[in-house]
Coordinates of C-alpha atoms (C1' of nucleotides) in Angstrom, one line a residue:
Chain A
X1 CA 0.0 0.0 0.0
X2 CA 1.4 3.6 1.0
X3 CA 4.2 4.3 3.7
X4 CA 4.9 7.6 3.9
X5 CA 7.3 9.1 1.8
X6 CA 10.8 11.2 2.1
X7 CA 10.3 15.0 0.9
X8 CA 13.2 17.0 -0.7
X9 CA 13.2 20.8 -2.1
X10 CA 15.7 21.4 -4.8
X11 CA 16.6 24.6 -6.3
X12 CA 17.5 25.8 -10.0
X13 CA 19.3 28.9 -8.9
X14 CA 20.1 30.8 -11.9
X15 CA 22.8 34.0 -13.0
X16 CA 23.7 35.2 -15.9
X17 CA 27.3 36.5 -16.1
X18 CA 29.3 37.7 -18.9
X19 CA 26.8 36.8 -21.2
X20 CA 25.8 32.8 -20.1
X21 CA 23.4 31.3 -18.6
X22 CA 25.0 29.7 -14.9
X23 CA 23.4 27.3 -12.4
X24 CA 24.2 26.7 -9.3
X25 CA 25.8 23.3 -8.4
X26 CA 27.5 21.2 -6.3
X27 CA 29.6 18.0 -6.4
X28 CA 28.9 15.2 -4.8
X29 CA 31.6 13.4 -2.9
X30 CA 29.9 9.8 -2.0
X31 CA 27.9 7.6 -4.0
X32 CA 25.1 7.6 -5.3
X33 CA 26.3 9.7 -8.2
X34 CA 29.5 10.4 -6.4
X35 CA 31.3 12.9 -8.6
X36 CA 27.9 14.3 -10.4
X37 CA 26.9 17.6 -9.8
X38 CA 23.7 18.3 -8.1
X39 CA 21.2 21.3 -7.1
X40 CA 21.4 22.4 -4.0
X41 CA 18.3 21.0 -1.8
X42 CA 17.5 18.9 0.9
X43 CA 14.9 17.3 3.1
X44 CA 12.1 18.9 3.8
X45 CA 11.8 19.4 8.1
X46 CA 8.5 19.3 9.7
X47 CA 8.1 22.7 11.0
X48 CA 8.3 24.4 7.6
X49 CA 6.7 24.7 3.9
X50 CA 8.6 23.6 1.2
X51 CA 9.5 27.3 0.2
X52 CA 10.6 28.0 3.7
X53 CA 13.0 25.1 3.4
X54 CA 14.3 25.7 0.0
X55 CA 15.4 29.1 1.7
X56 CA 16.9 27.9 4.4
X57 CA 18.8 25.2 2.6
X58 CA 20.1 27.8 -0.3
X59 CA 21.1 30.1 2.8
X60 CA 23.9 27.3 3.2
X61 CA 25.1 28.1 0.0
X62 CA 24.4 31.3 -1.1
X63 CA 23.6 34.5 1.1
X64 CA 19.9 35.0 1.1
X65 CA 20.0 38.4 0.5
X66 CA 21.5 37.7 -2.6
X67 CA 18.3 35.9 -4.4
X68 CA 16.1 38.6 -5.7
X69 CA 13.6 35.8 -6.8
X70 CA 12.2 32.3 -6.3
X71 CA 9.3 30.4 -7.5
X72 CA 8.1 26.6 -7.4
X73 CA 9.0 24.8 -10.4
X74 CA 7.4 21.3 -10.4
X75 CA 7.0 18.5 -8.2
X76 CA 10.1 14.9 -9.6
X77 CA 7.9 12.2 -8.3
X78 CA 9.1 9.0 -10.3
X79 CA 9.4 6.6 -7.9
X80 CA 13.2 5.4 -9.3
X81 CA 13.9 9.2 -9.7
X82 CA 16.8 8.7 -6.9
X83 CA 18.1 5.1 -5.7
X84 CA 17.1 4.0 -1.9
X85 CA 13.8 5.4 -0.6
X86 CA 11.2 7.0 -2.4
X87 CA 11.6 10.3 -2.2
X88 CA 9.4 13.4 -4.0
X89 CA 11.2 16.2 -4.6
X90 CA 9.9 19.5 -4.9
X91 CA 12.0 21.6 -7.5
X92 CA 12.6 25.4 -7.4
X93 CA 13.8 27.9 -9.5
X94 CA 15.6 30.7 -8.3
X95 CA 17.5 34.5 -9.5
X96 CA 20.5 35.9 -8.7
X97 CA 21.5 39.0 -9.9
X98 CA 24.3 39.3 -12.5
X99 CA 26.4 41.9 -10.0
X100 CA 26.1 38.9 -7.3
X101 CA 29.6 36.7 -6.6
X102 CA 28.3 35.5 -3.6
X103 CA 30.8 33.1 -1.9
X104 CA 30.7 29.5 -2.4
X105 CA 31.5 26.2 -0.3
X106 CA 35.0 24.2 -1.6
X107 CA 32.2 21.8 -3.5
X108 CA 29.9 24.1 -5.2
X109 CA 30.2 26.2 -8.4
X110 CA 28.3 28.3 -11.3
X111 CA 27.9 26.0 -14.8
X112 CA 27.2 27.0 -17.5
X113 CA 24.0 25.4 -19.1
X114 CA 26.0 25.2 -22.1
X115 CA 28.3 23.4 -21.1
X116 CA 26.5 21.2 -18.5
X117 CA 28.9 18.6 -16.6
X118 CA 26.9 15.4 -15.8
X119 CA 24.3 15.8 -13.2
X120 CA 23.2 14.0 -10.4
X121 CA 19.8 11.9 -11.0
X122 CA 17.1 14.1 -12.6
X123 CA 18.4 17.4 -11.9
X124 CA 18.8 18.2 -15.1
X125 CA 15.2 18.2 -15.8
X126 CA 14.8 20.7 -13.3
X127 CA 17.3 22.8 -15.1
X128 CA 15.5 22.5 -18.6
X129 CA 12.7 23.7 -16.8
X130 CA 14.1 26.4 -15.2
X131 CA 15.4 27.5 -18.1
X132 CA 11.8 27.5 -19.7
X133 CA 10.4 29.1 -17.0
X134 CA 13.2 32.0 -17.1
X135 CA 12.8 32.6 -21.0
X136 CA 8.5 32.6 -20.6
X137 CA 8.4 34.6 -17.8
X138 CA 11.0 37.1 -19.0
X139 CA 8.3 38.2 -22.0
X140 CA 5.5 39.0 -19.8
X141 CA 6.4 40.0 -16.6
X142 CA 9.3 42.6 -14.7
X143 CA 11.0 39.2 -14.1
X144 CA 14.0 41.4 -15.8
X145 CA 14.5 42.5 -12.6
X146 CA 16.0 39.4 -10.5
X147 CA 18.7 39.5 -13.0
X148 CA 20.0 42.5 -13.3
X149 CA 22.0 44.7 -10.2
X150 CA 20.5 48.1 -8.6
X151 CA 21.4 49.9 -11.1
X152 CA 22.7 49.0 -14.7
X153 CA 22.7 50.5 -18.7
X154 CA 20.8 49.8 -21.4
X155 CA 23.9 47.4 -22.8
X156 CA 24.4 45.9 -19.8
X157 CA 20.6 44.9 -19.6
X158 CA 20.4 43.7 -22.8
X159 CA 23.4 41.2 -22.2
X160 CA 21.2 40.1 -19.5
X161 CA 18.4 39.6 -22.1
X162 CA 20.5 37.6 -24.3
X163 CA 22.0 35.6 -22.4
X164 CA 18.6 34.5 -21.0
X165 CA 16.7 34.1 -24.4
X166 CA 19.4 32.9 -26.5
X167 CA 18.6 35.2 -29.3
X168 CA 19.5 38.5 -30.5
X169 CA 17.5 41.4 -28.3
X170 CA 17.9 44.9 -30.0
X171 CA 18.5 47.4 -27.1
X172 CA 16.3 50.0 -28.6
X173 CA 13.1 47.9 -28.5
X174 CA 14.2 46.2 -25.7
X175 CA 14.4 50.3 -24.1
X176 CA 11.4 51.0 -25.2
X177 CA 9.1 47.9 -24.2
X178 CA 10.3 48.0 -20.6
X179 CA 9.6 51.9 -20.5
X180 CA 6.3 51.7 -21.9
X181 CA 5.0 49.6 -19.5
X182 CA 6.8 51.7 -16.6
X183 CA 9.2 49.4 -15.3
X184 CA 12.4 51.2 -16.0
X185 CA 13.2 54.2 -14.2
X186 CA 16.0 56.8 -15.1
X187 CA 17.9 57.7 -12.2
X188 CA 20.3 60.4 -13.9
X189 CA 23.6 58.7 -13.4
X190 CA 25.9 58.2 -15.8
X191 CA 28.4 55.6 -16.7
X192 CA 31.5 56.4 -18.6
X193 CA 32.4 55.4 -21.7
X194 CA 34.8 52.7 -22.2
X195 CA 38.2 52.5 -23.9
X196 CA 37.1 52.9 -27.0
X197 CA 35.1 56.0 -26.4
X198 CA 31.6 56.7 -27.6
X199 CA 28.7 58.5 -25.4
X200 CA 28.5 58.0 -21.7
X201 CA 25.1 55.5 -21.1
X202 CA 22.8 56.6 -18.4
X203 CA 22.0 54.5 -15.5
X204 CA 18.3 52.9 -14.7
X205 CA 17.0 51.1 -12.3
X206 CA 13.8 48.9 -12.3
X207 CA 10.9 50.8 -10.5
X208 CA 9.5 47.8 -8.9
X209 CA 12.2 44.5 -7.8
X210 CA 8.9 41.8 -7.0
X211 CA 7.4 40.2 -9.8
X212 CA 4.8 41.9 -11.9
X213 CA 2.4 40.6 -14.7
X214 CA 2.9 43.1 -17.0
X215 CA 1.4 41.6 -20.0
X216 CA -2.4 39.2 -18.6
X217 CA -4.1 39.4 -21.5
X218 CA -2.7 38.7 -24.8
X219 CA -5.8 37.7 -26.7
X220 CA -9.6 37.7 -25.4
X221 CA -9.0 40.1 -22.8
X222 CA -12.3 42.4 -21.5
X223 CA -13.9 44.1 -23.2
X224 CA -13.4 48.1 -23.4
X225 CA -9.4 47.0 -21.8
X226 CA -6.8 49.0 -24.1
X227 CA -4.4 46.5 -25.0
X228 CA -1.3 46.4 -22.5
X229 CA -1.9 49.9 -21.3
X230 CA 1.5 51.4 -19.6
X231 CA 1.0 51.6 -15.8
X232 CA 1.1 55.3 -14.7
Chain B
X1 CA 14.9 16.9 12.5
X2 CA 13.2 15.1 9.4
X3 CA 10.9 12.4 9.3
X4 CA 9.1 11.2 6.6
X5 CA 6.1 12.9 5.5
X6 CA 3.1 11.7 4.0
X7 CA 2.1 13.4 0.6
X8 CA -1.1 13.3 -1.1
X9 CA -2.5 14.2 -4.3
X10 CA -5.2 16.4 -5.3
X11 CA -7.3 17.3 -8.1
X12 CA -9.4 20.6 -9.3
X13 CA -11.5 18.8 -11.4
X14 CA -13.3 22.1 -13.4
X15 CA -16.4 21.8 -16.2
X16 CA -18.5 24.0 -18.0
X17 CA -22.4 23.5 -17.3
X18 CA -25.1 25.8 -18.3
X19 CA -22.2 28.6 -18.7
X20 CA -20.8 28.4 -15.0
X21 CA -17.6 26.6 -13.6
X22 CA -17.9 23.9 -11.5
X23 CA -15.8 21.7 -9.9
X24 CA -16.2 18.3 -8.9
X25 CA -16.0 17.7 -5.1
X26 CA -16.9 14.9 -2.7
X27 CA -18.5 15.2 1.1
X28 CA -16.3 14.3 4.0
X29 CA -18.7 12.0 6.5
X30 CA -16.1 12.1 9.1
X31 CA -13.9 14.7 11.4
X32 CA -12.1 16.1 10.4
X33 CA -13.9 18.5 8.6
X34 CA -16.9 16.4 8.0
X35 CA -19.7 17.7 6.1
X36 CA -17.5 19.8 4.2
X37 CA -16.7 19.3 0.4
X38 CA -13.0 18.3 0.0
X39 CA -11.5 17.9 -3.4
X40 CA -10.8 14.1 -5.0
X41 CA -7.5 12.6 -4.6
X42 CA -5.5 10.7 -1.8
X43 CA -2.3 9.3 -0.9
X44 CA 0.2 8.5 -2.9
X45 CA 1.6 5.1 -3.7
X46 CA 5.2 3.7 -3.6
X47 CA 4.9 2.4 -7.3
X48 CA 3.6 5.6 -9.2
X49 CA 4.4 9.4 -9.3
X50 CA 2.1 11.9 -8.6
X51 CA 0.3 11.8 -12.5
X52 CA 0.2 8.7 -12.7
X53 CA -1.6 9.0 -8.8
X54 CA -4.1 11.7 -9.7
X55 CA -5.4 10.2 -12.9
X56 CA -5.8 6.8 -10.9
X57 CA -7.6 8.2 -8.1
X58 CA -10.0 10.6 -10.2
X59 CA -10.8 7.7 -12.2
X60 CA -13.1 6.7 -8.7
X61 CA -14.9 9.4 -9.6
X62 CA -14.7 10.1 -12.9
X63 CA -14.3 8.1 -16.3
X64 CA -10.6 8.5 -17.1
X65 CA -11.2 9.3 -20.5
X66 CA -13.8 12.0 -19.9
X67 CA -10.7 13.7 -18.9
X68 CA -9.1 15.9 -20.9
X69 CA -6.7 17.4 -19.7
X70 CA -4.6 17.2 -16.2
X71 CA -1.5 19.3 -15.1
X72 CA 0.3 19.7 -12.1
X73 CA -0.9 23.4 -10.5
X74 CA 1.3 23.8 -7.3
X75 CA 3.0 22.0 -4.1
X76 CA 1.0 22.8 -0.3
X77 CA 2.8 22.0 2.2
X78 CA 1.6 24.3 5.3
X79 CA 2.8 22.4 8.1
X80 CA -0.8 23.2 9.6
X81 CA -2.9 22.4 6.7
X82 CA -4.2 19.3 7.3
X83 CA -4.5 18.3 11.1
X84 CA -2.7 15.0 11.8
X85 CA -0.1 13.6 10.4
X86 CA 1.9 16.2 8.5
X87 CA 0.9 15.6 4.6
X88 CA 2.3 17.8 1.5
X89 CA -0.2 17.7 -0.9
X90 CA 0.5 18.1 -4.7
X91 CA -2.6 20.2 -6.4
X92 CA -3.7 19.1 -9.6
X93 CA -5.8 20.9 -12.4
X94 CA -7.7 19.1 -14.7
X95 CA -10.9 19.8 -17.4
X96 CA -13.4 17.6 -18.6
X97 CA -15.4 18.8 -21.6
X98 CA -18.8 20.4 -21.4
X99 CA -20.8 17.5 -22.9
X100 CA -19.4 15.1 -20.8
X101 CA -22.2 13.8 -17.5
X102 CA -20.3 11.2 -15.6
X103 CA -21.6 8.8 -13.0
X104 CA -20.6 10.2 -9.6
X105 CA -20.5 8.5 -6.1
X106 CA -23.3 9.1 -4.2
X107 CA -20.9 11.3 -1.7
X108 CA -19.6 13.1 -5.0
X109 CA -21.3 16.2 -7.0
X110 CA -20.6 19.3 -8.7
X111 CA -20.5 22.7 -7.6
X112 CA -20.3 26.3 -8.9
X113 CA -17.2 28.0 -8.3
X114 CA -19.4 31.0 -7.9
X115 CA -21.2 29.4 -5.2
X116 CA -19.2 27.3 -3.6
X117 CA -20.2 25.1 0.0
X118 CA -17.5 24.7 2.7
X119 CA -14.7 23.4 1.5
X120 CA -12.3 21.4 3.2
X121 CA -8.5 22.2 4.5
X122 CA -7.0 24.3 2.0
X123 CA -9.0 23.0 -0.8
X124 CA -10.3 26.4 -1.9
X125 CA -7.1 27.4 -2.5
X126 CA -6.4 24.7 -4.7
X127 CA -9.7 25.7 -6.6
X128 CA -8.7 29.4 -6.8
X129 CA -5.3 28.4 -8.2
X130 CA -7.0 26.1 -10.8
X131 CA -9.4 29.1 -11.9
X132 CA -6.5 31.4 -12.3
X133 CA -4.9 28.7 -14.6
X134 CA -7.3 28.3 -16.7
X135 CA -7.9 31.6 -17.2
X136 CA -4.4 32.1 -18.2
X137 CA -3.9 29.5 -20.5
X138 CA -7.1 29.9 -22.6
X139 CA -5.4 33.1 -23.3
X140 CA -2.3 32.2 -25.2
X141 CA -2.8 28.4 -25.6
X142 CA -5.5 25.8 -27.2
X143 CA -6.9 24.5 -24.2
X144 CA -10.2 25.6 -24.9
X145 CA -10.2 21.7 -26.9
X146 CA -10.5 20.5 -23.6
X147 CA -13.9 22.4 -22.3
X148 CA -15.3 22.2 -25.5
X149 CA -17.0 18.8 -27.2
X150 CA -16.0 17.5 -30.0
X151 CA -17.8 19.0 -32.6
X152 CA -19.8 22.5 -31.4
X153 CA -21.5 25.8 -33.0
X154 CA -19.1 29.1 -32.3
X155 CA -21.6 30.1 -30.0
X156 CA -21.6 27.2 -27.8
X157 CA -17.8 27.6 -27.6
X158 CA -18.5 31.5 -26.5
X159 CA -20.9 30.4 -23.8
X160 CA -17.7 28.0 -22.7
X161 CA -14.9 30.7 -23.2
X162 CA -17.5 33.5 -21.3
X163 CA -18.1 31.2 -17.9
X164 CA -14.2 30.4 -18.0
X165 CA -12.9 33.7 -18.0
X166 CA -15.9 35.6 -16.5
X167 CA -16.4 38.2 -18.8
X168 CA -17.7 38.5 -22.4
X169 CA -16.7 37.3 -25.1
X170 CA -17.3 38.6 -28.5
X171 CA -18.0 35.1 -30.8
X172 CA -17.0 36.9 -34.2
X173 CA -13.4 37.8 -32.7
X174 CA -13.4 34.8 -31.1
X175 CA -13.5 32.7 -33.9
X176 CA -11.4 34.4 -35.3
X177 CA -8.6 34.2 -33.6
X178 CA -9.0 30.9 -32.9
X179 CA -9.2 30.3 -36.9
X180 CA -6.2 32.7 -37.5
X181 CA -3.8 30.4 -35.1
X182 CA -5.6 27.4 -37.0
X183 CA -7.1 25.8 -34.2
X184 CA -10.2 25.3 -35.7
X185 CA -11.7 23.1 -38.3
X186 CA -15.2 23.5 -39.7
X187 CA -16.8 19.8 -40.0
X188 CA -18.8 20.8 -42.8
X189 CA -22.1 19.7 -40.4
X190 CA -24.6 22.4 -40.0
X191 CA -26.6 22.7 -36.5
X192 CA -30.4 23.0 -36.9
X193 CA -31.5 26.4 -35.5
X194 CA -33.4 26.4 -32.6
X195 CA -37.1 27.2 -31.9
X196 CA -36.9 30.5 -33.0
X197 CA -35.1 30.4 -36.2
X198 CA -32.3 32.0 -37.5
X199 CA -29.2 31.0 -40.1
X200 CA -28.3 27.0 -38.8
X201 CA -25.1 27.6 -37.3
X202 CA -21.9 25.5 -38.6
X203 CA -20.2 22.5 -36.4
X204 CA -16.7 22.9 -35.7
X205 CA -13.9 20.9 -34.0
X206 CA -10.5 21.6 -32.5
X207 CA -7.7 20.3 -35.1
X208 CA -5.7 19.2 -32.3
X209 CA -6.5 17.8 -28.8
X210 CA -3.4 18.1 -26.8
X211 CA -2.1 21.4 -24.9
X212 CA -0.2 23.7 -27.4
X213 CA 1.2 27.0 -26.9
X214 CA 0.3 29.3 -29.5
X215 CA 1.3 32.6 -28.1
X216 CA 4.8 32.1 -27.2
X217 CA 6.5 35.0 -27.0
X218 CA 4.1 37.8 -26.2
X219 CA 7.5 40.4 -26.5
X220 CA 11.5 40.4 -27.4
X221 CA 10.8 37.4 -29.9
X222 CA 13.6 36.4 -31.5
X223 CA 14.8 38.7 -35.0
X224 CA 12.9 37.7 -38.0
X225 CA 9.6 35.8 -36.2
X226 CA 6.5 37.6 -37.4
X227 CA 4.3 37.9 -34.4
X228 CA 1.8 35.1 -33.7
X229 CA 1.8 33.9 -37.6
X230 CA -0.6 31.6 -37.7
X231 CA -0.2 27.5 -38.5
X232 CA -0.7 26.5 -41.9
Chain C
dC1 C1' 37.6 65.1 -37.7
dC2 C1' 36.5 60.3 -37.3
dA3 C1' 35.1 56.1 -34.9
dA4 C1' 32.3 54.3 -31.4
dA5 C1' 28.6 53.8 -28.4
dA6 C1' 24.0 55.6 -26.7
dG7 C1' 19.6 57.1 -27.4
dT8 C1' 15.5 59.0 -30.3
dG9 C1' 12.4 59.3 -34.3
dT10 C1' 10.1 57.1 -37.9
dT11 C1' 8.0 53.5 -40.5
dA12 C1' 6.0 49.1 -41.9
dT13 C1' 3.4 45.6 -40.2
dC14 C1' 0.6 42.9 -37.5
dC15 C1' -2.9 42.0 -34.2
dG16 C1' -7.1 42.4 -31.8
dT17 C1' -11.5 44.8 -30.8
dA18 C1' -15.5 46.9 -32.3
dC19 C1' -19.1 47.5 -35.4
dA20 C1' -21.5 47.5 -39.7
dC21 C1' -23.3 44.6 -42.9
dC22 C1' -24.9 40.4 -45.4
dC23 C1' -26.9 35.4 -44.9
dA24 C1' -30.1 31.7 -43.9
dT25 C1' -33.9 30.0 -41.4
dG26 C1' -38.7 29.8 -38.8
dG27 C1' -43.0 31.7 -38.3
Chain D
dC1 C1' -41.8 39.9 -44.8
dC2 C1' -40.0 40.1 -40.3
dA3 C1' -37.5 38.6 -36.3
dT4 C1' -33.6 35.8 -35.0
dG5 C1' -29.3 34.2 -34.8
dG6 C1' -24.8 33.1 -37.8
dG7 C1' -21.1 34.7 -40.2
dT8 C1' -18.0 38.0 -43.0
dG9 C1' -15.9 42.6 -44.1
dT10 C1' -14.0 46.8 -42.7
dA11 C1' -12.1 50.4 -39.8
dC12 C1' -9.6 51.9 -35.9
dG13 C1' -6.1 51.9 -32.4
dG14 C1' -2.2 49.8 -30.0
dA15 C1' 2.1 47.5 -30.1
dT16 C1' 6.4 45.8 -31.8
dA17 C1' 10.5 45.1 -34.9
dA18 C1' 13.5 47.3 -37.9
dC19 C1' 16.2 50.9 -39.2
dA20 C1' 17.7 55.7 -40.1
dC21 C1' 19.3 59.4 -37.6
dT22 C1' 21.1 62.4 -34.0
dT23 C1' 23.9 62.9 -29.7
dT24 C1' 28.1 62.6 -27.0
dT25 C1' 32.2 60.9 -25.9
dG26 C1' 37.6 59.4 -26.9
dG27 C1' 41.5 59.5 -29.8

DNA sequence: CCAAAAGTGTTATCCGTACACCCATGG
DNA sequence: CCATGGGTGTACGGATAACACTTTTGG
């Protein structure tokens, strides 16, 4: 029949720096898997949620502070998903900010997705998924803003962009979208030029850093709505 | 520290009737919570992930394949939301189309979301979360397929779409949007009009019965992707 | 003065809603 | 021939991608 079963969180915690898509990782030293790298995660304790534990148990990699956003992901429930008792695990997925070099135990590192090393077990299904998530959720929602730091140029936000999508993003239309619907605020600052000259970018920050819809209705919305009106 | 946890599955089984939502719910005869309506589901066995546990479980209640559609919604796993035992429940969302009258258990029945009895646990939050999904997704997927019957009139797929997402819904632009993504076949059938007269309305299906996003990338597409082409 | 980078203006195109208009049937 | 409901055509506004153009810096 049913005996009850082991719980586990795991987190996706994403970054994108210089341009690439990084997850969080570390490698485990006895078997099963020994040598694979695995998300960060752990059992689930009686006294908390499953998104208070997935917090706590990233806090012992990563400062807390440091994570501008989390979400549940999916629940991995095949019973051979990991060898020795059944356990469900509860997957996460998680933001960093690109400005973020948050300090790291002697087993854990940032990968690339590109350039995956072999996982533990099904983690890398949580990382395609992640990965999904990320790209959806960066067309219709301020989601934008878990990536980038404080503060940040146009260029620097479209390297963001980029590196999350995987395709081209033109910084004008990318400037304008954002603005139109109010999320990106001026805040007069300007950064120098590089080497190679050209005109000082101005600085921006997002107006609001907690996720947004920005975009419900795409078709059938109500009727007498204006089509993704800018926010005020 | 950690023990083992019990985990449970549960489904937001939602239809169509007479242009309101319902969802199907059964009557708890004993404490706790008896008397109040909780949603089908229960605990999950050793030999099967959650899917696989839901779709079992609902079939005591419902014909499997008057189902037409299932996806995980969310994890609960309030340490206080169930008393007893502490049991993480993974919520399920599932549609069965509007022509579709199952046998129910004489404990079992369906209720309007707009009028819903006292629900057990967290149960309406589960329903509330399987509302907003739907919603959603009828927005920039085809999962109308799965209120709708095979074959129907445009205006029997309105009434659907209008006690979905709770506000009208125009059936010209309806159709055709749904005819510009190419979700929609015309049988060639004509419906007799009703007592009243007026033009015989033409049957229609859904070309394609399984859950397909059509709407990907509401903004930053990538270069050179018209916006929303439709199939061919 | 020229190259480089940032930012603005403009245009073509597409999409969705709203609404006017024609079509087919029953009484 | 009129009411009723079904279906198509058209107009309007909003939004985005693409690209030309201006602005501001370094060399």
């Amino acid at each position: 029949m049913s005996r009850p079963t082991a719980h586990e969180v795991l987190a996706a915690v994403l970054q994108i720096r210089d341009g690439h898509l990084q997850v969080l990782a570390w490698q485990r030293a006895r078997e099963p898997d020994a040598g694979r790298w695995a998300l960060p995660g752990g059992r689930l304790r009686d006294d908390e949620d499953v998104e208070a534990s997935v917090r706590r148990q990233l806090a012992e990699k990563v400062d807390v502070r440091e994570i501008a956003h989390v979400e549940q992901l999916a629940v991995f429930s095949d019973p051979d998903r990991v060898p020795g008792p059944r356990t469900v695990a509860t997957a996460f997925f998680g933001l960093v900010p690109s400005d973020a070099d948050p300090a790291l135990p002697a087993d854990t590192a940032w990968h690339r997705l590109a350039d995956l090393p072999p996982t533990a077990f099904d983690h890398a299904l949580i990382v395609r998924d992640a990965r999904e998530r990320l790209r959806a959720k960066l067309s219709y929602t301020n989601l934008g803003f878990a990536l980038a730091p404080h503060e940040f140029t146009i260029s620097e936000l479209r390297a963001l962009y980029v590196g999350a999508l995987g395709h081209p993003v033109s910084a004008t239309n990318l400037q304008r979208v954002l603005t139109r619907r109010g999320l990106l605020q001026p805040t007069g600052a300007i950064a120098p030029p590089g080497p190679s000259g050209g005109r000082p970018a101005g600085r921006f920050r997002f107006t609001d850093r907690s996720l947004r819809v920005t975009d419900a209705f795409a078709v059938l919305r109500p009727p007498g709505e204006v089509a993704r009106s800018a926010v005020p």
